[in-house]
Coordinates of N, CA and C in Angstrom, one line a residue:
Chain X
E1 N 42.5 4.8 -21.4 CA 43.4 5.9 -21.4 C 43.1 7.0 -20.3
A2 N 43.5 7.8 -19.3 CA 43.0 8.8 -18.7 C 43.5 9.8 -19.6
D3 N 42.5 11.0 -19.8 CA 42.6 12.7 -20.7 C 42.8 13.4 -19.4
I4 N 44.2 13.7 -19.3 CA 44.9 14.7 -18.0 C 46.1 14.4 -18.9
Y5 N 46.4 15.8 -19.1 CA 47.6 16.2 -19.6 C 48.9 17.2 -18.6
Q6 N 50.0 17.1 -18.3 CA 51.2 17.9 -18.0 C 51.9 18.1 -19.2
T7 N 52.2 19.9 -18.6 CA 53.2 20.3 -19.8 C 53.8 21.1 -18.5
P8 N 55.6 21.1 -19.0 CA 56.0 20.6 -20.0 C 56.0 19.1 -18.5
R9 N 56.6 18.2 -19.5 CA 57.2 16.8 -19.1 C 58.3 17.2 -18.1
Y10 N 59.6 17.3 -18.7 CA 60.7 17.9 -18.4 C 61.0 19.3 -18.0
L11 N 61.9 20.2 -16.9 CA 61.9 21.2 -16.8 C 63.4 21.2 -16.2
V12 N 64.1 22.2 -16.6 CA 65.7 22.1 -16.2 C 65.6 24.0 -16.1
I13 N 65.9 24.7 -15.1 CA 65.7 26.1 -15.0 C 66.4 26.5 -13.5
G14 N 66.9 27.6 -13.5 CA 67.7 28.3 -12.8 C 67.4 28.9 -11.5
T15 N 68.1 28.5 -10.3 CA 67.5 29.5 -9.1 C 66.7 30.6 -9.7
G16 N 65.5 30.7 -9.1 CA 64.9 32.0 -8.8 C 64.0 32.8 -9.9
K17 N 63.9 31.8 -10.6 CA 62.7 31.9 -12.2 C 61.7 31.7 -11.8
K18 N 60.6 32.1 -11.9 CA 59.3 31.8 -11.9 C 58.9 30.7 -12.8
I19 N 58.3 29.7 -12.4 CA 57.6 28.2 -13.1 C 56.5 28.2 -13.2
T20 N 55.5 28.2 -13.9 CA 54.4 27.1 -14.5 C 54.1 26.0 -14.6
L21 N 53.5 25.5 -14.1 CA 53.5 23.9 -14.5 C 51.5 23.8 -15.0
E22 N 51.6 23.2 -16.3 CA 50.4 23.2 -16.3 C 49.7 21.4 -16.3
C23 N 48.1 21.8 -16.0 CA 47.8 20.5 -16.2 C 46.0 20.9 -16.4
S24 N 46.0 20.0 -17.6 CA 45.0 19.9 -18.1 C 43.9 18.9 -18.4
Q25 N 42.7 18.7 -18.0 CA 41.9 17.5 -18.3 C 40.4 17.1 -18.7
T26 N 40.4 16.8 -19.8 CA 39.1 16.7 -20.6 C 38.0 16.1 -20.3
M27 N 37.9 15.0 -18.7 CA 36.9 14.9 -18.6 C 35.7 15.1 -17.6
G28 N 35.9 16.2 -18.0 CA 35.0 17.4 -16.9 C 34.9 17.0 -15.5
H29 N 35.8 16.4 -14.8 CA 35.9 16.1 -13.3 C 35.8 17.4 -12.3
D30 N 35.5 17.7 -11.7 CA 35.6 18.6 -10.6 C 36.8 18.2 -9.5
K31 N 37.0 17.6 -9.4 CA 38.3 17.7 -8.5 C 39.4 17.5 -9.4
M32 N 40.6 18.4 -8.9 CA 41.8 18.5 -9.1 C 42.7 18.5 -7.9
Y33 N 43.6 17.6 -7.8 CA 45.1 17.6 -7.3 C 46.6 18.0 -7.8
W34 N 47.6 18.2 -6.9 CA 48.4 18.2 -6.8 C 49.7 17.5 -6.2
Y35 N 50.2 16.2 -6.0 CA 51.2 16.0 -5.6 C 52.7 15.7 -6.1
Q36 N 53.4 15.6 -4.9 CA 54.6 16.1 -4.9 C 55.2 14.5 -5.1
Q37 N 56.4 14.3 -5.9 CA 56.8 12.5 -5.4 C 58.4 12.5 -5.9
D38 N 59.4 12.3 -4.7 CA 61.0 12.3 -4.9 C 60.8 10.8 -5.7
P39 N 62.0 10.2 -6.5 CA 62.5 9.2 -7.0 C 61.9 8.2 -5.6
G40 N 61.5 7.1 -5.9 CA 61.4 5.9 -4.9 C 60.7 6.3 -3.4
M41 N 59.7 7.5 -4.0 CA 59.2 7.9 -2.4 C 58.0 7.9 -2.6
E42 N 56.8 8.4 -1.6 CA 55.6 8.4 -1.8 C 55.2 9.6 -1.8
L43 N 53.9 9.6 -2.4 CA 53.1 10.6 -3.4 C 52.7 11.7 -1.9
H44 N 53.0 12.9 -1.9 CA 52.5 13.8 -1.0 C 51.8 15.2 -1.2
L45 N 50.5 14.9 -1.2 CA 49.8 15.9 -1.6 C 50.1 17.4 -1.4
I46 N 50.0 18.4 -2.4 CA 50.4 19.9 -1.8 C 49.3 20.5 -1.6
H47 N 48.1 20.3 -3.2 CA 47.0 21.4 -3.2 C 46.1 20.7 -4.0
Y48 N 44.9 21.0 -3.5 CA 43.6 20.4 -4.3 C 42.5 21.5 -4.2
S49 N 41.4 20.7 -5.6 CA 40.3 21.4 -5.5 C 39.3 21.0 -6.0
Y50 N 38.2 21.4 -5.4 CA 36.7 21.1 -5.5 C 36.0 21.5 -6.5
G51 N 36.2 22.2 -7.0 CA 36.0 23.0 -8.1 C 36.5 24.2 -8.3
V52 N 36.2 25.1 -9.2 CA 35.7 26.3 -10.1 C 36.3 27.1 -8.6
N53 N 37.2 27.7 -8.4 CA 37.5 29.1 -7.6 C 37.6 28.4 -6.4
S54 N 37.7 27.0 -5.7 CA 38.3 26.2 -5.1 C 39.6 25.6 -4.7
T55 N 40.4 25.9 -3.7 CA 41.3 25.6 -3.7 C 41.9 25.4 -2.0
E56 N 42.6 24.7 -1.8 CA 43.2 24.1 -0.6 C 44.8 23.6 -0.4
K57 N 45.6 24.0 0.8 CA 47.2 23.3 0.7 C 46.3 21.9 1.1
G58 N 47.7 21.4 0.8 CA 47.6 19.7 0.7 C 48.0 19.4 2.2
D59 N 48.5 18.3 2.5 CA 49.3 17.3 3.5 C 50.6 18.2 3.8
L60 N 51.5 18.5 3.1 CA 52.3 18.3 2.7 C 52.8 19.9 2.5
S61 N 53.5 20.8 3.4 CA 53.7 22.6 3.1 C 54.5 22.5 1.8
S62 N 53.7 23.5 1.0 CA 54.8 23.6 0.0 C 54.6 25.3 -0.5
E63 N 55.7 25.5 -1.1 CA 56.1 27.3 -1.6 C 55.2 27.5 -2.6
S64 N 54.2 26.7 -3.2 CA 53.9 27.2 -4.5 C 52.3 27.3 -4.3
T65 N 51.7 27.7 -5.2 CA 50.3 28.2 -5.1 C 49.9 27.3 -6.6
V66 N 48.4 27.5 -6.6 CA 47.5 27.3 -7.7 C 46.8 28.1 -7.7
S67 N 45.5 28.0 -8.7 CA 44.3 28.4 -9.3 C 43.6 27.4 -10.2
R68 N 42.4 27.6 -9.7 CA 41.0 26.6 -10.6 C 40.6 28.2 -11.1
I69 N 40.4 28.3 -12.3 CA 39.9 29.6 -12.6 C 38.5 28.8 -13.8
R70 N 39.3 27.6 -14.3 CA 38.3 26.9 -15.5 C 38.3 25.5 -14.7
T71 N 37.3 24.4 -14.9 CA 37.2 23.3 -14.6 C 38.0 22.6 -15.0
E72 N 38.7 22.4 -16.0 CA 39.5 22.1 -17.0 C 41.1 21.6 -16.4
H73 N 41.2 23.1 -15.9 CA 42.5 23.4 -15.9 C 43.2 24.0 -14.4
F74 N 44.5 23.1 -14.0 CA 45.1 23.7 -12.7 C 46.1 23.8 -12.6
P75 N 46.6 25.4 -12.7 CA 48.2 25.6 -13.0 C 48.7 25.8 -11.5
L76 N 50.2 25.0 -11.2 CA 50.6 25.3 -10.1 C 52.1 26.2 -10.7
T77 N 52.2 27.1 -9.8 CA 53.2 28.2 -9.9 C 53.8 28.2 -8.5
L78 N 55.7 28.2 -8.6 CA 56.5 28.4 -8.3 C 57.1 29.9 -8.2
E79 N 57.3 30.9 -7.2 CA 57.2 32.2 -7.7 C 58.9 32.7 -8.0
S80 N 59.6 31.8 -7.0 CA 61.0 31.8 -7.0 C 61.7 30.1 -7.1
A81 N 62.2 29.5 -7.8 CA 62.2 28.4 -8.0 C 63.6 28.5 -7.2
R82 N 64.1 27.0 -6.5 CA 64.9 26.9 -5.8 C 65.5 26.0 -5.9
P83 N 66.6 24.5 -5.6 CA 67.1 23.3 -5.8 C 65.9 22.1 -4.9
S84 N 65.7 23.1 -4.2 CA 64.5 22.2 -3.1 C 63.3 21.7 -3.5
H85 N 63.2 22.7 -4.7 CA 62.0 22.6 -5.5 C 62.3 21.3 -6.4
T86 N 63.4 20.8 -6.5 CA 63.6 19.5 -7.4 C 63.1 18.3 -7.1
S87 N 61.7 18.3 -7.9 CA 61.1 16.7 -7.7 C 60.3 16.5 -8.6
Q88 N 59.5 15.6 -9.1 CA 58.3 14.9 -9.7 C 57.2 15.7 -9.5
Y89 N 56.2 16.2 -10.3 CA 55.3 16.7 -9.8 C 54.0 16.0 -10.6
L90 N 53.3 15.6 -9.7 CA 51.6 14.4 -10.7 C 50.3 15.2 -10.5
C91 N 49.8 15.6 -11.4 CA 48.6 16.1 -11.0 C 47.7 15.2 -11.5
A92 N 46.3 15.4 -10.9 CA 45.3 14.5 -11.1 C 44.2 14.7 -10.5
S93 N 42.7 14.2 -11.5 CA 41.3 14.7 -11.2 C 40.9 13.5 -10.8
S94 N 39.5 14.1 -10.3 CA 38.4 12.6 -10.0 C 36.9 13.6 -10.2
L95 N 36.0 12.4 -9.8 CA 34.5 13.2 -10.2 C 34.0 13.3 -9.2
G96 N 33.4 13.9 -8.7 CA 32.1 13.4 -7.5 C 32.8 13.1 -6.6
R97 N 31.9 12.3 -6.1 CA 32.2 11.1 -4.7 C 33.0 10.2 -5.1
A98 N 33.5 9.8 -6.6 CA 34.2 8.7 -7.0 C 35.7 9.1 -5.9
E99 N 36.1 7.8 -5.6 CA 37.6 7.7 -4.9 C 38.6 7.7 -5.7
T100 N 38.3 7.3 -6.9 CA 39.6 6.8 -7.4 C 40.3 8.2 -8.4
Q101 N 41.4 8.1 -8.1 CA 41.9 9.5 -9.3 C 42.7 8.7 -10.3
Y102 N 42.4 9.8 -11.4 CA 43.1 9.6 -12.9 C 44.6 11.0 -12.6
F103 N 45.8 10.2 -13.0 CA 46.8 11.0 -12.9 C 47.4 11.5 -14.4
G104 N 47.7 12.3 -14.4 CA 48.7 12.7 -15.6 C 49.8 12.1 -15.8
P105 N 50.8 12.4 -16.8 CA 52.4 11.3 -16.7 C 53.4 12.4 -15.9
G106 N 53.0 13.9 -15.1 CA 54.2 13.8 -14.3 C 54.4 15.3 -15.1
T107 N 55.5 15.8 -14.4 CA 56.6 16.7 -14.8 C 57.6 17.0 -13.6
R108 N 58.6 16.3 -14.1 CA 60.0 16.2 -13.9 C 60.7 17.6 -13.3
L109 N 60.6 18.4 -12.6 CA 61.7 19.7 -12.3 C 63.1 19.5 -11.9
L110 N 64.3 20.2 -12.7 CA 65.5 20.3 -11.9 C 65.7 21.3 -12.0
V111 N 66.0 22.2 -10.8 CA 66.1 23.8 -9.9 C 67.7 23.7 -10.0
L112 N 68.3 24.2 -11.0 CA 70.2 23.9 -10.8 C 70.4 25.6 -9.7
Chain J
Q1 N 52.9 8.7 13.6 CA 52.4 7.2 12.9 C 51.8 7.5 11.7
K2 N 51.8 7.1 10.7 CA 51.5 7.5 9.5 C 50.1 6.4 9.5
E3 N 49.2 7.5 8.9 CA 47.9 6.9 9.0 C 47.5 5.4 8.1
V4 N 48.6 5.2 6.4 CA 48.8 4.2 6.4 C 49.9 3.4 6.2
E5 N 50.3 2.4 6.6 CA 51.7 1.9 6.4 C 51.7 0.5 5.3
Q6 N 52.4 0.8 4.2 CA 52.5 -0.3 3.4 C 53.8 -1.4 3.4
D7 N 53.8 -2.4 3.2 CA 54.9 -3.6 3.2 C 56.0 -2.6 2.4
P8 N 57.5 -2.3 3.2 CA 58.2 -1.4 2.6 C 58.9 -2.3 1.2
G9 N 59.0 -3.2 0.9 CA 59.9 -3.5 -0.1 C 61.4 -3.4 0.1
P10 N 61.9 -3.9 -1.3 CA 61.3 -4.2 -2.3 C 61.1 -5.7 -2.9
L11 N 60.1 -5.7 -3.6 CA 59.9 -7.7 -3.6 C 60.4 -7.8 -4.7
S12 N 61.4 -9.0 -5.2 CA 61.7 -9.6 -6.4 C 61.7 -11.3 -6.8
V13 N 60.3 -11.4 -7.4 CA 59.8 -13.0 -7.6 C 60.2 -13.5 -8.8
P14 N 60.2 -14.4 -8.9 CA 60.2 -15.5 -10.6 C 58.8 -15.5 -10.8
E15 N 59.2 -15.4 -12.1 CA 57.9 -15.0 -13.0 C 56.7 -16.5 -12.9
G16 N 55.2 -16.4 -12.5 CA 54.4 -17.2 -12.5 C 54.6 -17.2 -10.7
A17 N 55.1 -16.5 -9.9 CA 54.9 -16.7 -8.7 C 53.8 -15.9 -8.0
I18 N 53.0 -16.2 -7.1 CA 52.0 -15.3 -6.4 C 52.8 -14.1 -5.4
V19 N 52.1 -12.9 -6.0 CA 52.5 -12.1 -5.2 C 51.5 -11.4 -4.5
S20 N 51.9 -11.1 -3.0 CA 51.3 -10.6 -1.6 C 51.5 -8.9 -2.0
L21 N 51.1 -8.1 -1.7 CA 50.9 -6.8 -1.3 C 50.2 -6.6 -0.2
N22 N 51.0 -5.7 0.3 CA 50.0 -5.3 2.0 C 50.0 -3.8 2.7
C23 N 49.0 -3.7 3.2 CA 48.8 -2.6 3.9 C 47.7 -2.4 5.1
T24 N 48.8 -1.9 6.3 CA 47.5 -1.5 6.9 C 46.7 -0.1 7.4
Y25 N 46.4 0.1 7.9 CA 45.9 1.4 8.2 C 45.4 1.8 9.9
S26 N 45.2 2.9 10.2 CA 44.9 2.9 11.6 C 43.3 4.3 11.1
N27 N 43.0 4.9 10.4 CA 41.6 5.2 10.2 C 40.6 4.7 9.7
S28 N 39.9 4.4 11.2 CA 38.2 3.3 10.7 C 37.4 4.0 10.1
A29 N 37.9 5.3 9.9 CA 36.9 6.1 9.1 C 37.0 5.8 7.3
F30 N 38.4 5.0 7.0 CA 38.3 4.6 5.6 C 37.2 3.5 5.1
Q31 N 36.9 4.1 3.8 CA 35.8 2.7 3.9 C 36.3 2.5 1.7
Y32 N 36.8 3.6 1.1 CA 37.0 3.1 -0.2 C 38.8 2.7 0.0
F33 N 38.8 1.2 -1.0 CA 40.4 1.3 -1.0 C 40.9 0.7 -2.4
M34 N 41.9 1.4 -2.8 CA 42.1 1.5 -3.7 C 43.7 1.1 -4.4
W35 N 44.0 0.1 -5.1 CA 45.4 -0.5 -5.5 C 45.7 0.7 -6.7
Y36 N 47.0 1.3 -6.8 CA 47.5 1.7 -8.2 C 48.5 1.5 -8.5
R37 N 49.1 1.0 -9.8 CA 50.1 0.8 -10.3 C 50.8 2.4 -11.2
Q38 N 52.2 2.0 -10.5 CA 53.4 3.3 -11.1 C 54.3 2.7 -11.5
Y39 N 54.3 2.7 -12.8 CA 55.8 2.2 -13.9 C 56.7 3.5 -13.9
S40 N 57.9 3.3 -14.0 CA 58.7 4.0 -13.9 C 58.6 5.4 -14.7
R41 N 58.9 6.5 -14.3 CA 58.6 7.3 -14.7 C 57.4 7.9 -15.4
K42 N 55.9 6.8 -14.5 CA 54.6 7.5 -15.1 C 54.2 7.8 -13.9
G43 N 53.0 8.5 -14.2 CA 52.2 8.4 -12.9 C 51.3 7.4 -12.5
P44 N 50.8 7.3 -11.4 CA 50.1 6.0 -11.1 C 48.7 5.8 -11.6
E45 N 48.5 4.6 -12.0 CA 47.0 4.1 -12.7 C 46.6 3.2 -12.0
L46 N 45.3 3.5 -11.8 CA 44.4 3.0 -10.7 C 44.2 1.6 -11.3
L47 N 44.4 0.5 -10.1 CA 44.3 -0.8 -11.0 C 43.3 -1.9 -10.2
M48 N 43.1 -1.6 -9.2 CA 41.8 -2.3 -8.2 C 41.1 -1.1 -7.2
Y49 N 39.6 -1.0 -7.5 CA 39.3 0.1 -6.2 C 38.1 -1.3 -5.8
T50 N 38.4 -0.8 -3.9 CA 36.8 -1.5 -3.4 C 36.5 -0.8 -2.0
Y51 N 34.9 -1.0 -2.3 CA 34.3 -0.4 -1.3 C 34.4 -1.5 -0.3
S52 N 33.8 -0.9 1.0 CA 34.1 -2.1 2.4 C 34.8 -3.0 2.3
S53 N 34.2 -4.0 3.2 CA 34.8 -5.4 3.3 C 35.2 -6.1 2.4
G54 N 35.6 -7.1 2.0 CA 35.4 -8.0 0.9 C 36.3 -8.5 0.0
N55 N 36.1 -9.1 -0.8 CA 37.4 -9.4 -2.4 C 36.8 -9.0 -3.7
K56 N 37.9 -8.5 -4.2 CA 37.1 -8.6 -5.6 C 38.3 -8.6 -6.6
E57 N 37.8 -9.2 -7.4 CA 39.2 -9.7 -8.5 C 39.1 -9.2 -9.6
D58 N 40.0 -9.5 -10.4 CA 40.0 -8.6 -11.8 C 40.7 -9.7 -12.3
G59 N 41.1 -10.8 -13.4 CA 41.5 -11.2 -14.1 C 42.5 -11.9 -12.9
R60 N 44.2 -11.5 -13.4 CA 45.4 -11.9 -12.3 C 45.0 -11.3 -10.9
F61 N 44.4 -10.3 -10.6 CA 44.4 -9.5 -9.9 C 43.4 -10.0 -8.6
T62 N 43.6 -10.0 -7.2 CA 42.7 -9.6 -6.4 C 42.5 -9.0 -5.1
A63 N 41.7 -7.8 -5.0 CA 41.9 -7.3 -3.7 C 41.6 -7.6 -2.8
Q64 N 41.3 -7.7 -1.6 CA 41.3 -8.1 -0.4 C 41.1 -7.3 0.8
V65 N 39.9 -6.6 1.4 CA 39.9 -5.6 2.7 C 39.3 -6.5 3.5
D66 N 39.8 -6.3 5.2 CA 39.2 -6.6 6.2 C 39.5 -5.4 6.9
K67 N 38.1 -5.1 7.2 CA 37.7 -4.0 8.2 C 38.2 -3.9 9.2
S68 N 38.0 -5.4 10.2 CA 38.1 -5.8 11.0 C 39.4 -5.3 12.0
S69 N 40.0 -5.5 10.6 CA 41.8 -5.7 11.2 C 42.6 -4.8 10.6
K70 N 41.7 -3.7 10.1 CA 42.4 -2.6 9.1 C 43.4 -3.1 8.5
Y71 N 43.1 -4.1 7.6 CA 44.2 -4.5 6.9 C 43.7 -4.8 5.2
I72 N 44.6 -4.3 4.0 CA 44.4 -4.8 2.9 C 45.7 -5.3 2.1
S73 N 44.5 -6.3 1.2 CA 45.8 -7.0 0.2 C 45.8 -6.6 -1.3
L74 N 46.7 -7.0 -2.3 CA 46.7 -7.3 -3.5 C 47.2 -8.5 -4.0
F75 N 46.3 -9.5 -4.2 CA 47.5 -10.8 -4.7 C 47.4 -10.4 -6.3
I76 N 48.7 -10.9 -6.9 CA 49.0 -11.3 -8.5 C 49.5 -12.3 -8.6
R77 N 48.1 -13.2 -9.1 CA 48.5 -14.6 -9.5 C 49.6 -15.0 -11.0
D78 N 50.1 -15.8 -11.2 CA 51.0 -16.0 -12.2 C 51.6 -14.5 -13.1
S79 N 52.2 -14.3 -12.3 CA 52.7 -13.3 -11.9 C 53.7 -12.7 -13.5
Q80 N 53.9 -11.8 -14.4 CA 54.7 -11.5 -15.4 C 55.3 -10.4 -15.0
P81 N 56.6 -10.2 -16.3 CA 57.8 -9.5 -16.3 C 57.1 -7.8 -16.5
S82 N 56.3 -7.9 -17.0 CA 55.1 -6.6 -17.0 C 54.4 -5.9 -15.9
D83 N 54.5 -6.8 -15.0 CA 54.0 -6.6 -13.6 C 54.9 -5.9 -12.5
S84 N 56.3 -5.8 -13.0 CA 56.8 -5.0 -12.6 C 56.7 -3.7 -12.4
A85 N 56.7 -3.0 -11.0 CA 56.3 -1.7 -11.4 C 56.2 -1.2 -9.6
T86 N 55.6 0.0 -9.5 CA 55.5 0.2 -7.9 C 54.0 0.0 -7.8
Y87 N 53.7 -0.5 -6.6 CA 52.3 -0.6 -6.1 C 52.1 0.3 -5.0
L88 N 51.1 1.3 -5.1 CA 50.1 1.7 -4.1 C 49.4 1.8 -3.5
C89 N 48.8 1.1 -2.6 CA 47.7 1.6 -1.7 C 46.9 2.3 -1.7
A90 N 45.9 2.9 -1.4 CA 45.5 4.6 -1.2 C 43.6 3.9 -0.4
M91 N 43.5 5.2 0.5 CA 42.3 4.7 0.9 C 41.6 5.9 1.4
S92 N 40.0 6.2 1.6 CA 39.3 7.7 1.6 C 38.1 7.0 2.6
G93 N 37.7 8.0 3.3 CA 37.0 7.7 4.3 C 35.5 9.1 3.4
Q94 N 34.4 8.6 3.8 CA 33.2 9.7 3.3 C 33.2 10.7 3.6
R95 N 33.5 11.5 4.7 CA 33.7 12.8 4.8 C 35.0 13.2 4.0
E96 N 35.8 12.6 3.3 CA 36.8 12.9 1.9 C 36.7 12.8 0.6
A97 N 35.4 12.5 0.6 CA 35.1 12.2 -0.9 C 36.1 12.7 -2.0
G98 N 36.8 11.8 -2.2 CA 37.6 12.5 -3.8 C 39.3 12.6 -3.6
K99 N 39.4 12.3 -1.6 CA 40.5 13.1 -1.2 C 41.3 11.6 -0.2
S100 N 42.8 11.0 -1.5 CA 43.1 10.0 -1.1 C 44.2 9.9 0.3
T101 N 44.3 9.2 0.9 CA 45.6 8.5 1.5 C 46.7 7.6 1.1
F102 N 47.8 7.7 0.8 CA 48.6 6.8 -0.4 C 49.4 6.5 0.9
G103 N 49.9 4.7 0.7 CA 51.0 4.1 1.1 C 52.0 4.8 0.2
D104 N 53.7 4.5 0.7 CA 54.5 4.6 0.1 C 54.6 4.0 -1.0
G105 N 54.1 3.1 -1.1 CA 54.7 2.0 -2.5 C 55.6 1.0 -1.8
T106 N 55.1 -0.4 -3.1 CA 55.9 -1.4 -2.8 C 56.7 -1.5 -4.2
T107 N 58.1 -1.6 -4.4 CA 58.3 -1.6 -5.6 C 58.3 -3.4 -6.1
L108 N 58.1 -4.0 -7.1 CA 58.0 -5.0 -7.4 C 59.0 -5.3 -8.8
T109 N 59.5 -6.1 -8.6 CA 60.5 -6.9 -10.0 C 59.9 -8.5 -10.3
V110 N 59.8 -8.7 -11.1 CA 59.1 -10.1 -11.6 C 60.4 -10.4 -12.7
K111 N 61.3 -11.4 -12.4 CA 62.2 -11.5 -13.2 C 62.3 -13.0 -14.0
P112 N 62.3 -12.8 -15.3 CA 61.6 -13.8 -16.4 C 62.8 -15.2 -16.4

């Protein structure tokens, strides 16, 4: 089983609040990713990182921001949550030139 | 047009049936082909990984890649109720090692 963790698993929060979704991996993977996935829908890449201090926006525009200060940690922040941010957020990681990604269990976010 | 098109499903089969899941793609630079399985409310997990054209077998699962037709398939033999999940194809090119393009997913239900 992959050693990639996400917290919280579920979050219900009011509009306008600042939230940070945590993602950590203990596999020493250099690449990390954030995806957004609505129920029954496709994965959308919103951020990725190829290493410490390297972050890029993904294919889907997102109001969230990320940071990569440590290899194992890739938090995602929403400065002001809105109901349109309600979704599942999946974190993943991969090593070197390997194409396979290991996914965390996801955070289900509900913004009221 | 999306780079990766996946048969939409949903698919419902009786236990023991052979299942065929399919994706087509348009980017000829794709060389790495993956199949992920995602159970409800969980993150995707890697099922099969194939490089370039050919077949790969792992137990009841067989992945096929036909680069000339830009077509990949996942076959599940002797399907079990525990195979009920959403299956995602994913692919990547040499230049974007680690960053994959995902299909929308096909939801499979295997009925006992």
